[in-house]
Amino acid sequence: MGDFNARKIEEAVGLCEEADKALKSGFFKKPDFDLAASKLEKAAQCFRVAKDYERCADALERAAVCQNTLDMHFMAATLTEQQANIMRDQLNNPSRAGELYDRSHELYMSDGKFQKAAEALAKAAKMIQDTDVDHAADYYARAAAIVTGQELFTWSGDVIRRACSFFAKNKRFDDLLRALDDAVIMNKALGREDDTSRALASKAIVFLCMDKAADAQVALDKAYSEYENFSNSAIAPATSDLVHLYKQGEPEQFTNCQSQQVFKHLDNEIARLVQSIKLPEGASADDFM
C-alpha cells in the first residue's frame, strides 16, 4: 500500500508541474487555464487516493481558481465544495470548511444555481453553529432568503426548517420570527395546512418567549383572519389558551396548558421553547390590557 501511495503522489506531483507549465506566460504564450485546471483536478484525485489530503485540498483550490478565471463558475463552485468536504471530513477544520462552503455559494449564485447556493450556505452554517453562533445565524438567514426569494420550497425547504431550529435553540428570536415568516410562505405554497398552522402558532409562542403578550395576540389574530384553515387546526386553540392564560397570569393553568400533547408536534426546539416560557412575576391581567 505504501508503494501504491508513493506512486500516486509522484503522479500527482508530476501533474502539478505540468499545470505550472501550462500557467506560464511569455511573449508568444498565454496561460492555458483549461489545461491547468484539468491537470490539477487529476492531481487532486491522485492525492486523495494516496490520502495526502492537504495537497489534495491545495490542488482543488488551484483548479477552482483556474475554472473561475475561465468564467466556469459552476465548475469552480463544485471544486470549492469538494475542498470544503476535505476540510470537513479529513482535515477536521470546520472553520475553513465553512468559509469554503460560503465561497462555493457565491460561485453557484454567479452561475444562477440558487438551490446549490442555498444548500452550500446551510452547510457553512452547520460547520460553525456550535462555535460561532453569529456567523452561523448569518449563513442560515441568507440561505433561507435564497430559498424564499427563488421559491425553491420543493427542493430546499429543509434549509428553512434547519434555520428555524437553529434560531430557536439559540434563542435568536428576531431571526426566528423572520424564518417562521419564510416557513409560512413555504408551507402555504406547498399546500401543507398543518405545517402552515404550526408555523403561525410558533410566531405567537416566540412573542411569549420575548415577554410580548400583546404581540403574541396580534400574531394569533392575524393567523385567524388571514389563514382560514388555522381555526380548524389542533394547534390554534391550544396556542390561544396559552396566550390567554399568560395574559391572565394563572400559573397552574398555564403550566397545564404548556403540557398539552399538541405542542410536542412542533419543531423540537420550538417545543422546548413552549416549556421554557415563564409567567412574569407579579403579573396580572391588567398588565396586558
mmCIF file of C-alpha atoms in Angstrom:
data_model
loop_
_atom_site.group_PDB
_atom_site.id
_atom_site.type_symbol
_atom_site.label_atom_id
_atom_site.label_comp_id
_atom_site.label_asym_id
_atom_site.label_seq_id
_atom_site.Cartn_x
_atom_site.Cartn_y
_atom_site.Cartn_z
ATOM 1 C CA MET A 1 0.000 0.000 0.000
ATOM 2 C CA GLY A 2 2.907 2.321 0.800
ATOM 3 C CA ASP A 3 4.403 1.840 -2.663
ATOM 4 C CA PHE A 4 0.996 2.467 -4.266
ATOM 5 C CA ASN A 5 0.518 5.708 -2.346
ATOM 6 C CA ALA A 6 4.034 6.818 -3.219
ATOM 7 C CA ARG A 7 3.348 6.206 -6.925
ATOM 8 C CA LYS A 8 0.067 8.167 -6.769
ATOM 9 C CA ILE A 9 1.801 11.078 -5.031
ATOM 10 C CA GLU A 10 4.598 11.023 -7.613
ATOM 11 C CA GLU A 11 1.950 11.064 -10.359
ATOM 12 C CA ALA A 12 0.139 13.956 -8.672
ATOM 13 C CA VAL A 13 3.312 15.994 -8.279
ATOM 14 C CA GLY A 14 4.052 15.475 -11.968
ATOM 15 C CA LEU A 15 0.566 16.667 -12.896
ATOM 16 C CA CYS A 16 1.030 19.770 -10.732
ATOM 17 C CA GLU A 17 4.290 20.520 -12.529
ATOM 18 C CA GLU A 18 2.502 20.197 -15.865
ATOM 19 C CA ALA A 19 -0.160 22.596 -14.569
ATOM 20 C CA ASP A 20 2.534 25.068 -13.568
ATOM 21 C CA LYS A 21 3.964 24.942 -17.086
ATOM 22 C CA ALA A 22 0.510 25.462 -18.596
ATOM 23 C CA LEU A 23 0.049 28.567 -16.464
ATOM 24 C CA LYS A 24 3.297 30.206 -17.526
ATOM 25 C CA SER A 25 3.060 33.110 -19.911
ATOM 26 C CA GLY A 26 5.507 34.723 -22.265
ATOM 27 C CA PHE A 27 5.737 36.964 -25.299
ATOM 28 C CA PHE A 28 4.142 34.349 -27.522
ATOM 29 C CA LYS A 29 2.264 32.267 -24.968
ATOM 30 C CA LYS A 30 -0.796 32.874 -22.858
ATOM 31 C CA PRO A 31 -1.609 30.843 -19.754
ATOM 32 C CA ASP A 32 -3.681 27.773 -20.592
ATOM 33 C CA PHE A 33 -6.118 27.773 -17.663
ATOM 34 C CA ASP A 34 -8.224 24.995 -19.152
ATOM 35 C CA LEU A 35 -5.294 22.609 -19.395
ATOM 36 C CA ALA A 36 -4.010 23.620 -15.975
ATOM 37 C CA ALA A 37 -7.414 23.008 -14.398
ATOM 38 C CA SER A 38 -7.575 19.545 -15.944
ATOM 39 C CA LYS A 39 -4.110 18.630 -14.655
ATOM 40 C CA LEU A 40 -4.853 19.963 -11.168
ATOM 41 C CA GLU A 41 -8.156 18.091 -10.921
ATOM 42 C CA LYS A 42 -6.372 14.854 -11.831
ATOM 43 C CA ALA A 43 -3.640 15.672 -9.320
ATOM 44 C CA ALA A 44 -6.234 16.237 -6.616
ATOM 45 C CA GLN A 45 -7.725 12.820 -7.320
ATOM 46 C CA CYS A 46 -4.303 11.184 -7.034
ATOM 47 C CA PHE A 47 -3.560 12.972 -3.763
ATOM 48 C CA ARG A 48 -6.977 11.895 -2.466
ATOM 49 C CA VAL A 49 -6.339 8.246 -3.316
ATOM 50 C CA ALA A 50 -2.961 8.481 -1.571
ATOM 51 C CA LYS A 51 -4.641 10.105 1.459
ATOM 52 C CA ASP A 52 -2.498 13.238 1.146
ATOM 53 C CA TYR A 53 -5.427 15.480 1.939
ATOM 54 C CA GLU A 54 -3.513 18.730 2.451
ATOM 55 C CA ARG A 55 -2.123 18.654 -1.071
ATOM 56 C CA CYS A 56 -5.457 17.377 -2.391
ATOM 57 C CA ALA A 57 -7.179 20.455 -0.969
ATOM 58 C CA ASP A 58 -4.497 22.734 -2.397
ATOM 59 C CA ALA A 59 -4.841 21.213 -5.870
ATOM 60 C CA LEU A 60 -8.632 21.595 -5.748
ATOM 61 C CA GLU A 61 -8.278 25.245 -4.747
ATOM 62 C CA ARG A 62 -5.887 25.953 -7.599
ATOM 63 C CA ALA A 63 -8.148 24.152 -10.067
ATOM 64 C CA ALA A 64 -11.101 26.209 -8.860
ATOM 65 C CA VAL A 65 -9.170 29.431 -9.447
ATOM 66 C CA CYS A 66 -8.420 28.318 -12.997
ATOM 67 C CA GLN A 67 -12.066 27.463 -13.691
ATOM 68 C CA ASN A 68 -13.236 30.772 -12.242
ATOM 69 C CA THR A 69 -10.746 32.634 -14.434
ATOM 70 C CA LEU A 70 -12.427 30.924 -17.394
ATOM 71 C CA ASP A 71 -15.841 32.074 -16.052
ATOM 72 C CA MET A 72 -16.750 28.441 -15.455
ATOM 73 C CA HIS A 73 -18.427 29.342 -12.191
ATOM 74 C CA PHE A 74 -20.278 26.069 -11.699
ATOM 75 C CA MET A 75 -17.114 24.021 -12.080
ATOM 76 C CA ALA A 76 -15.271 26.396 -9.747
ATOM 77 C CA ALA A 77 -18.080 26.080 -7.202
ATOM 78 C CA THR A 78 -18.062 22.284 -7.397
ATOM 79 C CA LEU A 79 -14.303 22.139 -6.862
ATOM 80 C CA THR A 80 -14.512 24.588 -3.970
ATOM 81 C CA GLU A 81 -17.233 22.490 -2.379
ATOM 82 C CA GLN A 82 -15.056 19.395 -2.773
ATOM 83 C CA GLN A 83 -12.262 21.255 -0.996
ATOM 84 C CA ALA A 84 -14.696 22.161 1.790
ATOM 85 C CA ASN A 85 -15.638 18.496 2.126
ATOM 86 C CA ILE A 86 -11.962 17.591 2.532
ATOM 87 C CA MET A 87 -11.566 20.245 5.227
ATOM 88 C CA ARG A 88 -14.676 18.926 6.986
ATOM 89 C CA ASP A 89 -14.183 15.179 6.705
ATOM 90 C CA GLN A 90 -10.447 14.577 6.521
ATOM 91 C CA LEU A 91 -8.649 17.627 7.927
ATOM 92 C CA ASN A 92 -11.034 18.399 10.808
ATOM 93 C CA ASN A 93 -11.084 22.113 10.041
ATOM 94 C CA PRO A 94 -14.753 23.140 10.256
ATOM 95 C CA SER A 95 -13.988 26.855 10.304
ATOM 96 C CA ARG A 96 -12.122 26.694 6.985
ATOM 97 C CA ALA A 97 -14.778 24.352 5.605
ATOM 98 C CA GLY A 98 -17.424 26.953 6.451
ATOM 99 C CA GLU A 99 -15.502 29.657 4.602
ATOM 100 C CA LEU A 100 -15.176 27.424 1.556
ATOM 101 C CA TYR A 101 -18.873 26.496 1.529
ATOM 102 C CA ASP A 102 -19.628 30.218 1.642
ATOM 103 C CA ARG A 103 -17.266 30.768 -1.281
ATOM 104 C CA SER A 104 -18.918 27.949 -3.249
ATOM 105 C CA HIS A 105 -22.286 29.609 -2.572
ATOM 106 C CA GLU A 106 -21.021 32.817 -4.202
ATOM 107 C CA LEU A 107 -19.859 30.907 -7.257
ATOM 108 C CA TYR A 108 -23.137 28.979 -7.535
ATOM 109 C CA MET A 109 -25.004 32.290 -7.352
ATOM 110 C CA SER A 110 -22.865 33.653 -10.185
ATOM 111 C CA ASP A 111 -23.956 30.688 -12.288
ATOM 112 C CA GLY A 112 -27.627 31.014 -11.324
ATOM 113 C CA LYS A 113 -27.638 27.736 -9.370
ATOM 114 C CA PHE A 114 -29.694 29.077 -6.477
ATOM 115 C CA GLN A 115 -30.608 25.731 -4.943
ATOM 116 C CA LYS A 116 -26.958 24.692 -4.714
ATOM 117 C CA ALA A 117 -26.092 28.136 -3.339
ATOM 118 C CA ALA A 118 -28.649 27.907 -0.532
ATOM 119 C CA GLU A 119 -27.563 24.391 0.374
ATOM 120 C CA ALA A 120 -23.904 25.460 0.440
ATOM 121 C CA LEU A 121 -24.728 28.263 2.886
ATOM 122 C CA ALA A 122 -26.623 25.808 5.080
ATOM 123 C CA LYS A 123 -23.550 23.561 5.085
ATOM 124 C CA ALA A 124 -21.400 26.558 6.029
ATOM 125 C CA ALA A 125 -23.723 27.286 8.940
ATOM 126 C CA LYS A 126 -23.622 23.696 10.146
ATOM 127 C CA MET A 127 -19.819 23.753 10.242
ATOM 128 C CA ILE A 128 -19.687 26.559 12.794
ATOM 129 C CA GLN A 129 -23.069 26.541 14.511
ATOM 130 C CA ASP A 130 -21.575 25.241 17.766
ATOM 131 C CA THR A 131 -18.596 27.611 17.812
ATOM 132 C CA ASP A 132 -19.649 30.833 16.056
ATOM 133 C CA VAL A 133 -23.365 31.421 16.503
ATOM 134 C CA ASP A 134 -23.384 34.890 14.957
ATOM 135 C CA HIS A 135 -21.780 33.829 11.679
ATOM 136 C CA ALA A 136 -23.864 30.669 11.545
ATOM 137 C CA ALA A 137 -27.002 32.762 12.019
ATOM 138 C CA ASP A 138 -25.953 34.964 9.104
ATOM 139 C CA TYR A 139 -25.413 31.912 6.890
ATOM 140 C CA TYR A 140 -28.791 30.413 7.807
ATOM 141 C CA ALA A 141 -30.601 33.723 7.276
ATOM 142 C CA ARG A 142 -29.027 34.199 3.835
ATOM 143 C CA ALA A 143 -29.783 30.601 2.871
ATOM 144 C CA ALA A 144 -33.425 30.958 3.879
ATOM 145 C CA ALA A 145 -33.666 34.232 1.947
ATOM 146 C CA ILE A 146 -32.477 32.493 -1.225
ATOM 147 C CA VAL A 147 -34.954 29.631 -0.794
ATOM 148 C CA THR A 148 -37.848 32.030 -0.252
ATOM 149 C CA GLY A 149 -36.779 34.557 -2.869
ATOM 150 C CA GLN A 150 -36.373 31.898 -5.540
ATOM 151 C CA GLU A 151 -39.329 29.782 -4.329
ATOM 152 C CA LEU A 152 -37.195 26.662 -4.018
ATOM 153 C CA PHE A 153 -39.511 25.106 -1.466
ATOM 154 C CA THR A 154 -39.849 21.654 -3.027
ATOM 155 C CA TRP A 155 -36.097 21.066 -3.271
ATOM 156 C CA SER A 156 -34.562 23.160 -0.486
ATOM 157 C CA GLY A 157 -37.330 23.600 2.069
ATOM 158 C CA ASP A 158 -35.250 21.778 4.666
ATOM 159 C CA VAL A 159 -32.951 24.812 4.734
ATOM 160 C CA ILE A 160 -35.755 26.894 6.258
ATOM 161 C CA ARG A 161 -36.606 24.172 8.770
ATOM 162 C CA ARG A 162 -32.979 23.940 9.872
ATOM 163 C CA ALA A 163 -32.771 27.719 10.169
ATOM 164 C CA CYS A 164 -35.868 27.809 12.394
ATOM 165 C CA SER A 165 -34.488 25.058 14.609
ATOM 166 C CA PHE A 166 -31.107 26.779 14.938
ATOM 167 C CA PHE A 167 -32.604 30.168 15.780
ATOM 168 C CA ALA A 168 -34.952 28.597 18.337
ATOM 169 C CA LYS A 169 -32.157 26.628 20.003
ATOM 170 C CA ASN A 170 -30.034 29.759 20.340
ATOM 171 C CA LYS A 171 -32.973 31.997 21.302
ATOM 172 C CA ARG A 172 -32.348 34.380 18.429
ATOM 173 C CA PHE A 173 -35.964 35.413 18.447
ATOM 174 C CA ASP A 174 -35.906 38.201 15.853
ATOM 175 C CA ASP A 175 -34.156 35.894 13.386
ATOM 176 C CA LEU A 176 -36.595 33.123 14.284
ATOM 177 C CA LEU A 177 -39.626 35.303 13.578
ATOM 178 C CA ARG A 178 -38.274 36.103 10.111
ATOM 179 C CA ALA A 179 -37.537 32.426 9.455
ATOM 180 C CA LEU A 180 -41.051 31.494 10.569
ATOM 181 C CA ASP A 181 -42.424 34.017 8.070
ATOM 182 C CA ASP A 182 -40.423 32.127 5.432
ATOM 183 C CA ALA A 183 -41.838 28.847 6.761
ATOM 184 C CA VAL A 184 -45.391 30.176 6.446
ATOM 185 C CA ILE A 185 -44.777 31.233 2.846
ATOM 186 C CA MET A 186 -43.173 27.874 2.037
ATOM 187 C CA ASN A 187 -45.869 25.712 3.612
ATOM 188 C CA LYS A 188 -48.668 27.714 2.026
ATOM 189 C CA ALA A 189 -47.006 27.305 -1.359
ATOM 190 C CA LEU A 190 -46.716 23.545 -0.820
ATOM 191 C CA GLY A 191 -50.292 23.241 0.439
ATOM 192 C CA ARG A 192 -49.219 21.949 3.838
ATOM 193 C CA GLU A 193 -52.067 23.170 6.021
ATOM 194 C CA ASP A 194 -50.931 21.688 9.337
ATOM 195 C CA ASP A 195 -47.363 22.893 8.903
ATOM 196 C CA THR A 196 -48.611 26.370 7.979
ATOM 197 C CA SER A 197 -50.736 26.473 11.137
ATOM 198 C CA ARG A 198 -47.832 25.278 13.271
ATOM 199 C CA ALA A 199 -45.566 27.987 11.859
ATOM 200 C CA LEU A 200 -48.201 30.656 12.532
ATOM 201 C CA ALA A 201 -48.724 29.401 16.080
ATOM 202 C CA SER A 202 -44.969 29.304 16.608
ATOM 203 C CA LYS A 203 -44.803 33.044 15.979
ATOM 204 C CA ALA A 204 -47.184 33.679 18.885
ATOM 205 C CA ILE A 205 -45.118 31.334 21.053
ATOM 206 C CA VAL A 206 -41.929 33.217 20.211
ATOM 207 C CA PHE A 207 -43.528 36.506 21.225
ATOM 208 C CA LEU A 208 -44.415 34.980 24.591
ATOM 209 C CA CYS A 209 -40.774 33.947 24.982
ATOM 210 C CA MET A 210 -39.916 37.606 24.402
ATOM 211 C CA ASP A 211 -42.496 38.616 27.051
ATOM 212 C CA LYS A 212 -44.550 40.370 24.386
ATOM 213 C CA ALA A 213 -48.042 39.100 25.064
ATOM 214 C CA ALA A 214 -49.713 41.875 23.088
ATOM 215 C CA ASP A 215 -47.667 40.982 20.006
ATOM 216 C CA ALA A 216 -48.478 37.309 20.549
ATOM 217 C CA GLN A 217 -52.169 38.163 20.496
ATOM 218 C CA VAL A 218 -51.725 40.232 17.328
ATOM 219 C CA ALA A 219 -49.931 37.307 15.678
ATOM 220 C CA LEU A 220 -52.764 34.974 16.634
ATOM 221 C CA ASP A 221 -55.478 37.365 15.458
ATOM 222 C CA LYS A 222 -53.658 37.747 12.154
ATOM 223 C CA ALA A 223 -53.392 33.973 11.782
ATOM 224 C CA TYR A 224 -57.115 33.526 12.326
ATOM 225 C CA SER A 225 -58.055 36.337 9.942
ATOM 226 C CA GLU A 226 -55.571 35.714 7.114
ATOM 227 C CA TYR A 227 -55.399 31.912 7.034
ATOM 228 C CA GLU A 228 -58.832 30.350 7.016
ATOM 229 C CA ASN A 229 -57.586 26.849 7.845
ATOM 230 C CA PHE A 230 -55.857 27.998 11.025
ATOM 231 C CA SER A 231 -59.054 27.861 13.073
ATOM 232 C CA ASN A 232 -59.524 24.197 12.104
ATOM 233 C CA SER A 233 -56.058 23.150 13.259
ATOM 234 C CA ALA A 234 -55.292 21.407 16.547
ATOM 235 C CA ILE A 235 -52.553 23.900 17.390
ATOM 236 C CA ALA A 236 -54.798 27.002 17.161
ATOM 237 C CA PRO A 237 -56.969 26.566 20.296
ATOM 238 C CA ALA A 238 -54.010 25.332 22.360
ATOM 239 C CA THR A 239 -51.949 28.381 21.418
ATOM 240 C CA SER A 240 -54.901 30.669 22.017
ATOM 241 C CA ASP A 241 -55.251 29.188 25.504
ATOM 242 C CA LEU A 242 -51.521 29.614 26.103
ATOM 243 C CA VAL A 243 -51.626 33.310 25.201
ATOM 244 C CA HIS A 244 -54.824 33.890 27.183
ATOM 245 C CA LEU A 245 -53.506 32.220 30.332
ATOM 246 C CA TYR A 246 -50.200 34.067 30.008
ATOM 247 C CA LYS A 247 -52.104 37.341 29.945
ATOM 248 C CA GLN A 248 -54.302 36.232 32.849
ATOM 249 C CA GLY A 249 -51.278 35.282 34.932
ATOM 250 C CA GLU A 250 -52.676 31.908 36.010
ATOM 251 C CA PRO A 251 -49.583 29.800 36.902
ATOM 252 C CA GLU A 252 -51.199 26.400 37.455
ATOM 253 C CA GLN A 253 -53.489 26.577 34.430
ATOM 254 C CA PHE A 254 -50.658 27.955 32.313
ATOM 255 C CA THR A 255 -48.376 25.061 33.279
ATOM 256 C CA ASN A 256 -51.110 22.565 32.453
ATOM 257 C CA CYS A 257 -51.610 24.235 29.084
ATOM 258 C CA GLN A 258 -47.883 24.013 28.326
ATOM 259 C CA SER A 259 -48.008 20.240 28.784
ATOM 260 C CA GLN A 260 -50.576 19.675 26.036
ATOM 261 C CA GLN A 261 -49.524 16.971 23.590
ATOM 262 C CA VAL A 262 -50.160 19.178 20.562
ATOM 263 C CA PHE A 263 -47.152 21.353 21.382
ATOM 264 C CA LYS A 264 -44.900 18.294 21.113
ATOM 265 C CA HIS A 265 -45.745 18.123 17.414
ATOM 266 C CA LEU A 266 -43.892 21.386 16.818
ATOM 267 C CA ASP A 267 -40.239 21.530 15.805
ATOM 268 C CA ASN A 268 -38.279 20.035 18.720
ATOM 269 C CA GLU A 269 -36.543 23.288 19.576
ATOM 270 C CA ILE A 270 -39.767 25.307 19.422
ATOM 271 C CA ALA A 271 -41.475 22.674 21.580
ATOM 272 C CA ARG A 272 -38.709 23.272 24.121
ATOM 273 C CA LEU A 273 -39.408 26.992 23.929
ATOM 274 C CA VAL A 274 -43.017 26.334 24.914
ATOM 275 C CA GLN A 275 -41.818 24.582 28.069
ATOM 276 C CA SER A 276 -39.359 27.390 28.831
ATOM 277 C CA ILE A 277 -41.953 30.192 28.951
ATOM 278 C CA LYS A 278 -42.333 31.665 32.424
ATOM 279 C CA LEU A 279 -45.085 33.978 33.596
ATOM 280 C CA PRO A 280 -43.762 37.400 34.604
ATOM 281 C CA GLU A 281 -43.514 37.564 38.377
ATOM 282 C CA GLY A 282 -46.318 39.574 39.928
ATOM 283 C CA ALA A 283 -48.082 39.957 36.582
ATOM 284 C CA SER A 284 -51.831 40.394 36.415
ATOM 285 C CA ALA A 285 -54.312 40.527 33.566
ATOM 286 C CA ASP A 286 -54.362 44.331 33.780
ATOM 287 C CA ASP A 287 -50.689 44.438 32.743
ATOM 288 C CA PHE A 288 -51.584 43.068 29.301
ATOM 289 C CA MET A 289 -54.545 45.292 28.567
#
